[in-house]
Tab-separated table of C-alpha atoms and ligand atoms in Angstrom:
chain	number	residue	atom	x	y	z
A	19	MET	CA	0.027	-0.005	-0.048
A	20	ILE	CA	2.909	2.311	0.795
A	21	LYS	CA	6.356	2.206	-0.578
A	22	VAL	CA	9.101	4.395	0.330
A	23	ALA	CA	12.399	4.153	-1.478
A	24	SER	CA	15.788	5.945	-0.651
A	25	LEU	CA	13.895	8.960	0.728
A	26	THR	CA	16.165	11.963	1.705
A	27	LYS	CA	15.215	15.213	2.801
A	28	ARG	CA	18.029	17.850	3.254
A	29	TYR	CA	17.772	21.193	4.785
A	30	GLY	CA	21.195	22.871	4.047
A	31	SER	CA	23.681	20.366	5.344
A	32	ASN	CA	21.252	19.054	7.685
A	33	PHE	CA	19.689	15.685	6.858
A	34	ALA	CA	16.117	15.495	8.090
A	35	LEU	CA	15.633	12.107	6.399
A	36	ASP	CA	18.775	10.035	5.093
A	37	ASN	CA	18.038	7.275	2.424
A	38	ALA	CA	14.970	5.738	4.305
A	39	SER	CA	13.217	2.869	2.819
A	40	PHE	CA	10.217	0.842	3.795
A	41	GLU	CA	7.001	-0.792	2.642
A	42	ILE	CA	3.928	-1.118	4.311
A	43	GLY	CA	1.133	-3.538	3.461
A	44	GLY	CA	-2.705	-3.336	3.553
A	45	LYS	CA	-4.512	-3.189	7.003
A	46	GLU	CA	-1.406	-2.930	9.029
A	47	ILE	CA	-0.887	-0.653	12.046
A	48	VAL	CA	2.481	0.711	11.907
A	49	GLY	CA	4.249	2.808	14.457
A	50	LEU	CA	6.955	5.366	13.360
A	51	LEU	CA	8.956	5.632	16.646
A	52	GLY	CA	11.834	8.190	17.391
A	53	PRO	CA	12.983	10.906	19.527
A	54	ASN	CA	12.082	14.696	18.758
A	55	GLY	CA	13.828	15.695	15.740
A	56	ALA	CA	14.241	12.087	14.413
A	57	GLY	CA	12.454	12.842	11.099
A	58	LYS	CA	8.912	11.452	11.818
A	59	SER	CA	6.950	14.679	10.902
A	60	THR	CA	9.284	15.174	7.832
A	61	THR	CA	8.330	11.476	6.722
A	62	MET	CA	4.679	11.947	7.300
A	63	ASN	CA	4.710	15.301	5.472
A	64	ILE	CA	6.298	13.881	2.363
A	65	LEU	CA	4.023	10.735	2.567
A	66	THR	CA	0.889	13.103	2.726
A	67	GLY	CA	2.260	15.335	-0.076
A	68	TYR	CA	2.682	18.397	1.946
A	69	LEU	CA	6.610	18.466	1.682
A	70	SER	CA	8.858	17.563	-1.344
A	71	ALA	CA	11.793	15.369	-1.076
A	72	THR	CA	15.231	16.007	-1.904
A	73	SER	CA	15.586	12.635	-3.662
A	74	GLY	CA	13.736	9.180	-3.357
A	75	GLU	CA	10.407	7.664	-4.276
A	76	VAL	CA	7.093	7.254	-2.375
A	77	SER	CA	3.880	5.725	-3.633
A	78	VAL	CA	0.760	5.331	-1.906
A	79	GLY	CA	-1.707	2.807	-3.423
A	80	GLY	CA	0.676	2.467	-6.449
A	81	ILE	CA	0.478	6.307	-7.229
A	82	ASP	CA	3.718	8.345	-6.949
A	83	ILE	CA	3.104	11.229	-4.340
A	84	LEU	CA	5.810	13.195	-5.593
A	85	LYS	CA	4.768	13.049	-9.245
A	86	ASN	CA	0.972	12.794	-8.941
A	87	PRO	CA	0.183	14.241	-5.514
A	88	ILE	CA	-3.516	15.025	-6.058
A	89	GLU	CA	-4.216	11.452	-7.127
A	90	ALA	CA	-2.270	9.883	-4.430
A	91	LYS	CA	-3.705	12.179	-1.728
A	92	LYS	CA	-7.160	10.655	-2.354
A	93	ASN	CA	-5.845	7.301	-0.674
A	94	ILE	CA	-4.770	9.360	2.507
A	95	GLY	CA	-6.529	10.547	5.454
A	96	TYR	CA	-3.933	12.696	7.446
A	97	LEU	CA	-4.285	14.043	11.163
A	98	PRO	CA	-1.234	16.365	11.480
A	99	GLU	CA	0.129	17.061	14.935
A	100	GLN	CA	-2.009	20.389	14.917
A	101	PRO	CA	-5.486	19.290	13.401
A	102	PRO	CA	-6.595	21.795	10.982
A	103	LEU	CA	-9.897	22.634	12.918
A	104	TYR	CA	-11.957	25.665	12.204
A	105	GLN	CA	-12.736	26.537	15.753
A	106	GLU	CA	-15.910	28.707	15.173
A	107	MET	CA	-17.731	26.088	12.971
A	108	THR	CA	-19.826	23.337	14.436
A	109	VAL	CA	-18.430	19.718	14.157
A	110	VAL	CA	-21.092	18.842	11.457
A	111	GLU	CA	-20.547	22.269	9.537
A	112	TYR	CA	-16.742	21.418	9.609
A	113	LEU	CA	-17.128	17.809	8.476
A	114	ASN	CA	-19.570	19.145	5.521
A	115	PHE	CA	-16.652	21.620	4.672
A	116	VAL	CA	-14.063	18.746	4.449
A	117	TYR	CA	-16.569	16.637	2.618
A	118	ASP	CA	-16.768	19.217	-0.075
A	119	LEU	CA	-13.039	19.957	0.062
A	120	LYS	CA	-12.336	16.363	-0.689
A	121	LYS	CA	-15.037	16.319	-3.424
A	122	CYS	CA	-16.390	13.248	-1.748
A	123	LYS	CA	-19.056	11.291	-3.689
A	124	LEU	CA	-20.407	9.078	-0.956
A	125	ASP	CA	-23.818	9.698	0.500
A	126	ARG	CA	-23.052	12.978	2.279
A	127	HIS	CA	-25.280	12.455	5.699
A	128	ALA	CA	-24.866	8.700	5.814
A	129	HIS	CA	-21.155	9.023	5.509
A	130	ILE	CA	-20.688	11.726	8.018
A	131	ASP	CA	-23.176	10.113	10.317
A	132	GLU	CA	-21.262	6.857	10.295
A	133	ILE	CA	-17.837	8.643	10.911
A	134	CYS	CA	-19.436	10.372	13.970
A	135	GLU	CA	-20.462	7.008	15.284
A	136	VAL	CA	-17.208	5.364	14.666
A	137	VAL	CA	-15.086	8.313	16.451
A	138	LYS	CA	-18.008	8.686	18.991
A	139	ILE	CA	-18.772	12.388	18.461
A	140	SER	CA	-22.360	11.984	17.608
A	141	ASP	CA	-23.425	13.559	20.810
A	142	VAL	CA	-21.401	16.841	20.062
A	143	LYS	CA	-22.106	17.168	16.406
A	144	ASN	CA	-23.908	20.362	16.845
A	145	ARG	CA	-21.433	21.824	19.318
A	146	ILE	CA	-18.877	24.622	18.222
A	147	ILE	CA	-15.460	22.994	17.893
A	148	GLY	CA	-13.669	25.785	19.918
A	149	HIS	CA	-15.772	24.813	22.908
A	150	LEU	CA	-14.804	21.043	22.938
A	151	SER	CA	-12.127	19.438	25.242
A	152	LYS	CA	-8.776	18.479	23.635
A	153	GLY	CA	-9.890	14.892	23.460
A	154	TYR	CA	-13.228	15.676	21.550
A	155	LYS	CA	-11.006	17.942	19.167
A	156	GLN	CA	-8.787	15.172	18.425
A	157	ARG	CA	-11.750	12.973	17.561
A	158	VAL	CA	-12.879	15.639	15.238
A	159	GLY	CA	-9.469	15.631	13.685
A	160	ILE	CA	-9.583	12.003	13.207
A	161	ALA	CA	-13.256	12.355	11.730
A	162	GLN	CA	-11.975	14.702	9.054
A	163	ALA	CA	-9.058	12.119	8.049
A	164	LEU	CA	-11.923	9.552	7.598
A	165	ILE	CA	-13.944	11.589	5.260
A	166	ASN	CA	-14.101	9.935	1.825
A	167	ASP	CA	-13.009	6.643	3.349
A	168	PRO	CA	-9.222	6.462	2.378
A	169	PRO	CA	-7.413	3.322	2.704
A	170	VAL	CA	-4.475	4.845	4.406
A	171	LEU	CA	-4.678	6.868	7.623
A	172	ILE	CA	-1.555	8.814	8.820
A	173	PHE	CA	-1.612	10.138	12.416
A	174	ASP	CA	1.146	12.553	13.647
A	175	GLU	CA	1.607	12.287	17.426
A	176	PRO	CA	-2.214	11.566	17.791
A	177	THR	CA	-1.992	11.541	21.734
A	178	VAL	CA	0.028	14.405	22.500
A	179	GLY	CA	-1.390	16.786	25.045
A	180	LEU	CA	-4.166	14.406	25.900
A	181	ASP	CA	-5.097	13.275	29.568
A	182	PRO	CA	-4.496	9.473	30.333
A	183	LYS	CA	-8.270	8.733	29.810
A	184	GLN	CA	-8.337	10.382	26.518
A	185	ILE	CA	-5.026	8.702	25.506
A	186	ILE	CA	-6.605	5.331	26.151
A	187	GLU	CA	-9.894	6.301	24.145
A	188	ILE	CA	-7.764	7.382	21.253
A	189	ARG	CA	-5.634	4.343	21.272
A	190	ASN	CA	-8.604	2.026	21.211
A	191	LEU	CA	-10.015	4.099	18.256
A	192	ILE	CA	-6.766	3.601	16.421
A	193	ARG	CA	-7.035	-0.079	17.029
A	194	THR	CA	-10.540	-0.189	15.647
A	195	LEU	CA	-9.643	1.900	12.500
A	196	GLY	CA	-6.791	-0.675	11.959
A	197	ALA	CA	-9.274	-3.215	11.079
A	198	LYS	CA	-10.332	-1.476	7.918
A	199	HIS	CA	-7.506	0.777	7.050
A	200	THR	CA	-3.556	0.829	6.938
A	201	VAL	CA	-2.679	3.018	9.718
A	202	ILE	CA	0.697	4.875	10.152
A	203	LEU	CA	1.246	6.802	13.438
A	204	SER	CA	4.236	8.564	14.548
A	205	THR	CA	5.131	8.821	18.367
A	206	HIS	CA	7.973	9.355	20.720
A	207	ILE	CA	6.397	7.188	23.218
A	208	LEU	CA	7.480	3.573	23.157
A	209	SER	CA	4.525	2.196	25.283
A	210	GLU	CA	2.167	3.772	22.711
A	211	VAL	CA	3.587	1.966	19.718
A	212	GLN	CA	3.775	-1.286	21.929
A	213	SER	CA	0.201	-1.060	22.819
A	214	VAL	CA	-1.300	-0.034	19.354
A	215	CYS	CA	1.007	-1.072	16.493
A	216	GLU	CA	1.829	-4.577	14.912
A	217	ARG	CA	4.963	-3.303	13.567
A	218	ILE	CA	7.564	-0.631	14.650
A	219	ILE	CA	9.718	1.499	12.324
A	220	ILE	CA	12.433	3.279	14.690
A	221	ILE	CA	13.784	6.322	13.208
A	222	ASN	CA	16.731	8.263	14.610
A	223	LYS	CA	18.419	11.239	13.204
A	224	GLY	CA	16.904	10.746	9.801
A	225	LYS	CA	17.916	7.140	9.590
A	226	ILE	CA	15.755	3.969	9.953
A	227	ILE	CA	17.448	1.923	12.616
A	228	ALA	CA	15.078	-0.850	13.051
A	229	ASP	CA	12.001	-2.164	11.337
A	230	LYS	CA	10.383	-5.041	13.495
A	231	LYS	CA	7.191	-6.719	14.504
A	232	THR	CA	6.272	-5.310	17.871
A	233	ASP	CA	6.506	-8.662	19.646
A	234	GLU	CA	10.069	-8.951	18.563
A	235	LEU	CA	11.121	-5.512	19.620
A	236	SER	CA	9.474	-6.147	22.932
A	237	ARG	CA	11.355	-9.409	23.270
A	238	ASP	CA	14.568	-7.666	22.632
A	239	ILE	CA	13.553	-4.973	25.273
A	240	ASP	CA	12.922	-7.752	27.816
A	241	ASP	CA	16.173	-9.245	27.245
A	242	SER	CA	17.873	-5.844	27.791
A	243	VAL	CA	17.946	-5.138	31.591
A	244	LYS	CA	19.664	-2.288	33.228
A	245	TYR	CA	20.603	-2.158	36.856
A	246	ARG	CA	21.592	0.480	39.244
A	247	LEU	CA	24.180	-0.552	41.957
A	248	LYS	CA	25.084	1.364	44.980
A	249	VAL	CA	28.118	-0.141	46.389
A	250	CYS	CA	30.978	0.899	48.742
A	251	ALA	CA	34.097	0.467	46.461
A	252	PRO	CA	36.873	2.342	44.878
A	253	LYS	CA	35.607	3.885	41.710
A	254	THR	CA	38.243	2.896	39.065
A	255	GLU	CA	38.753	-0.621	40.362
A	256	ALA	CA	35.091	-1.338	40.649
A	257	ILE	CA	34.294	-0.021	37.071
A	258	ALA	CA	37.258	-1.962	35.751
A	259	ALA	CA	36.014	-5.080	37.514
A	260	PHE	CA	32.608	-5.066	36.148
A	261	ARG	CA	33.577	-4.156	32.702
A	262	ALA	CA	35.868	-7.118	32.625
A	263	ASN	CA	32.961	-9.454	33.450
A	264	ALA	CA	31.810	-11.580	30.474
A	265	GLY	CA	28.037	-10.950	31.066
A	266	ILE	CA	28.166	-7.311	31.414
A	267	ALA	CA	27.730	-4.982	28.292
A	268	ALA	CA	28.346	-1.682	29.965
A	269	CYS	CA	29.240	-0.185	33.375
A	270	GLU	CA	29.020	3.546	33.891
A	271	LEU	CA	29.359	5.735	36.838
A	272	LEU	CA	26.272	7.718	37.756
A	273	PRO	CA	26.521	10.964	39.556
A	274	ASP	CA	24.919	9.883	42.698
A	275	ARG	CA	27.494	9.820	45.425
A	276	ASP	CA	26.864	9.175	49.095
A	277	GLY	CA	29.740	8.794	51.685
A	278	ASP	CA	32.084	6.140	50.582
A	279	SER	CA	29.633	4.649	48.164
A	280	ILE	CA	29.482	4.977	44.324
A	281	THR	CA	26.388	4.233	42.056
A	282	LEU	CA	26.823	2.457	38.829
A	283	SER	CA	24.692	1.556	36.136
A	284	LEU	CA	25.208	-1.853	34.640
A	285	GLU	CA	23.744	-3.436	31.596
A	286	ASN	CA	23.570	-7.065	30.798
A	287	LYS	CA	24.768	-8.550	27.520
A	288	ARG	CA	21.484	-9.811	25.779
A	289	GLY	CA	19.741	-12.760	27.386
A	290	ILE	CA	22.402	-12.992	30.242
A	291	ASP	CA	21.329	-12.840	33.764
A	292	ILE	CA	24.178	-10.808	35.572
A	293	ARG	CA	22.756	-10.721	39.006
A	294	LYS	CA	24.867	-13.480	40.616
A	295	SER	CA	27.936	-12.221	38.826
A	296	VAL	CA	27.318	-8.893	40.249
A	297	TYR	CA	27.315	-10.413	43.810
A	298	TYR	CA	30.260	-12.418	43.327
A	299	VAL	CA	32.493	-9.433	41.993
A	300	CYS	CA	31.431	-7.443	45.087
A	301	SER	CA	31.913	-10.263	47.628
A	302	GLN	CA	35.213	-11.389	46.233
A	303	ASN	CA	36.265	-7.835	46.460
A	304	ASN	CA	34.762	-6.985	50.014
A	305	TRP	CA	32.502	-4.384	48.661
A	306	PRO	CA	29.220	-3.902	50.437
A	307	ILE	CA	26.111	-3.723	48.402
A	308	LEU	CA	23.941	-0.818	49.584
A	309	GLU	CA	21.326	-1.037	46.798
A	310	PHE	CA	20.864	-3.212	43.563
A	311	SER	CA	17.710	-2.830	41.583
A	312	PRO	CA	16.507	-3.230	37.835
A	313	VAL	CA	15.932	0.168	35.882
A	314	GLY	CA	13.385	0.260	33.081
A	315	MET	CA	14.851	0.719	29.577
A	316	GLU	CA	14.503	4.122	28.274
A	317	LEU	CA	13.968	4.833	24.525
A	318	GLU	CA	17.417	6.003	24.306
A	319	ASP	CA	18.827	3.029	25.695
A	320	ILE	CA	16.978	0.907	23.280
A	321	PHE	CA	18.479	3.063	20.391
A	322	ILE	CA	21.886	2.448	21.809
A	323	ARG	CA	21.354	-1.323	21.964
A	324	LEU	CA	20.052	-1.502	18.545
A	325	ILE	CA	22.777	0.663	17.293
A	326	ASP	CA	25.413	-1.486	19.158
A	327	ARG	CA	24.051	-4.514	17.293
A	328	GLY	CA	25.108	-3.053	14.088
A	329	GLU	CA	21.603	-2.015	13.134
A	330	GLY	CA	22.535	1.582	12.644
A	331	GLY	CA	26.007	1.594	11.308
A	332	ASN	CA	29.440	2.164	12.846
A	333	ASP	CA	29.463	6.003	12.954
A	334	LYS	CA	26.389	5.832	15.389
A	335	LYS	CA	28.022	3.143	17.278
A	336	LYS	CA	30.907	5.372	18.142
A	337	LYS	CA	28.517	8.246	18.947
A	338	ALA	CA	26.481	6.196	21.121
A	339	ARG	CA	29.624	5.032	23.170
A	340	ALA	CA	30.914	8.515	23.413
A	341	ARG	CA	27.650	9.579	24.807
A	342	GLY	CA	27.374	6.585	27.379
B	420	ADP	P1	10.268	14.706	14.422
B	420	ADP	O1	8.950	14.840	13.773
B	420	ADP	O2	10.894	13.327	14.567
B	420	ADP	O3	10.300	15.490	15.700
B	420	ADP	P2	11.162	16.509	12.223
B	420	ADP	O4	10.730	15.705	11.135
B	420	ADP	O5	10.134	17.587	12.585
B	420	ADP	O6	11.346	15.433	13.510
B	420	ADP	O7	12.697	17.058	12.100
B	420	ADP	C1	13.677	16.334	11.579
B	420	ADP	C2	15.053	17.163	11.549
B	420	ADP	O8	14.799	18.248	10.429
B	420	ADP	C3	15.202	18.086	12.741
B	420	ADP	O9	16.706	18.231	12.802
B	420	ADP	C4	14.661	19.473	12.434
B	420	ADP	O10	15.371	20.371	13.175
B	420	ADP	C5	14.864	19.514	11.028
B	420	ADP	N1	13.769	20.432	10.230
B	420	ADP	C6	12.541	20.069	10.149
B	420	ADP	N2	11.838	21.100	9.360
B	420	ADP	C7	12.878	21.974	9.072
B	420	ADP	C8	12.762	23.326	8.410
B	420	ADP	N3	11.731	23.662	7.877
B	420	ADP	N4	13.977	23.896	8.326
B	420	ADP	C9	15.112	23.265	8.603
B	420	ADP	N5	15.255	22.183	9.432
B	420	ADP	C10	14.142	21.535	9.635
């Protein structure tokens, strides 16, 4: 349904997108995950025909969006990060306006009524958009994307700024839409893609560094445990001893000092349980352990893991190490 080949977008010497390629089939829910500035909005803006590319190819439903944007756009419903809502219109006036804008040929009333039912805004149809809560406004934004029943839906950070209840509701709605449409959503929240998407494309500094099924990525994350160790030990000796341990992938000093103790961050090598080794290193050296606890992996840690496994190229590996 969507084909992106060697897509590059340059702003001066800065690559917002650097040779990105991926394909997405029908009725998939795919998450585009990356930190701020990774290139997610750039990808979505090119996919939806709002931005030109420096080089590369993009087609949606077999139509080249760069060469034939008007035709290709008919296949896409787009919810930008800031939904293009007219605050002074009522919901139904606005949806009729979008219906006309898209030159929709479906039965006007039945189509708009059905969309309002699906996104659960029937009860606010006659309310002024500007008076609605952020959650309802987001639903109206999704409703406008659904007009003309496009096979592809593209949502840019659809849950940003919503409260926890609204976030759950919007995620449920996206799951429902995934049964009938190909959905691509961008987010910088790992748990969001894990809960909504079947597949995750990870983008960092304009490059795609991973493209995996969600359960595969979740397994990788479960295998990657990080610990926080507070121990009474000489700094240099302790770091050297842990780094020399076969099961430990990384040992870094954390800034948290307390009396004669130091605090270290320890990461296991994939699939290796390092808890006993950590105890043995400490007991052999007579280093009392004050605290030893697992720490959840952050998105940044997962990036570094993926890059370290060679999925992001050698230059990134060096940079990640330098940061660590
Ligand atoms: P994301 O959506 O993942 O936060 P963006 O696609 O917005 O990332 O941005 C990717 C990179 O491109 C960033 O480094 C950003 O600063 C840069 N960028 C985006 N738009 C412009 C622009 N109009 N002019 C110059 N640089 C831009």
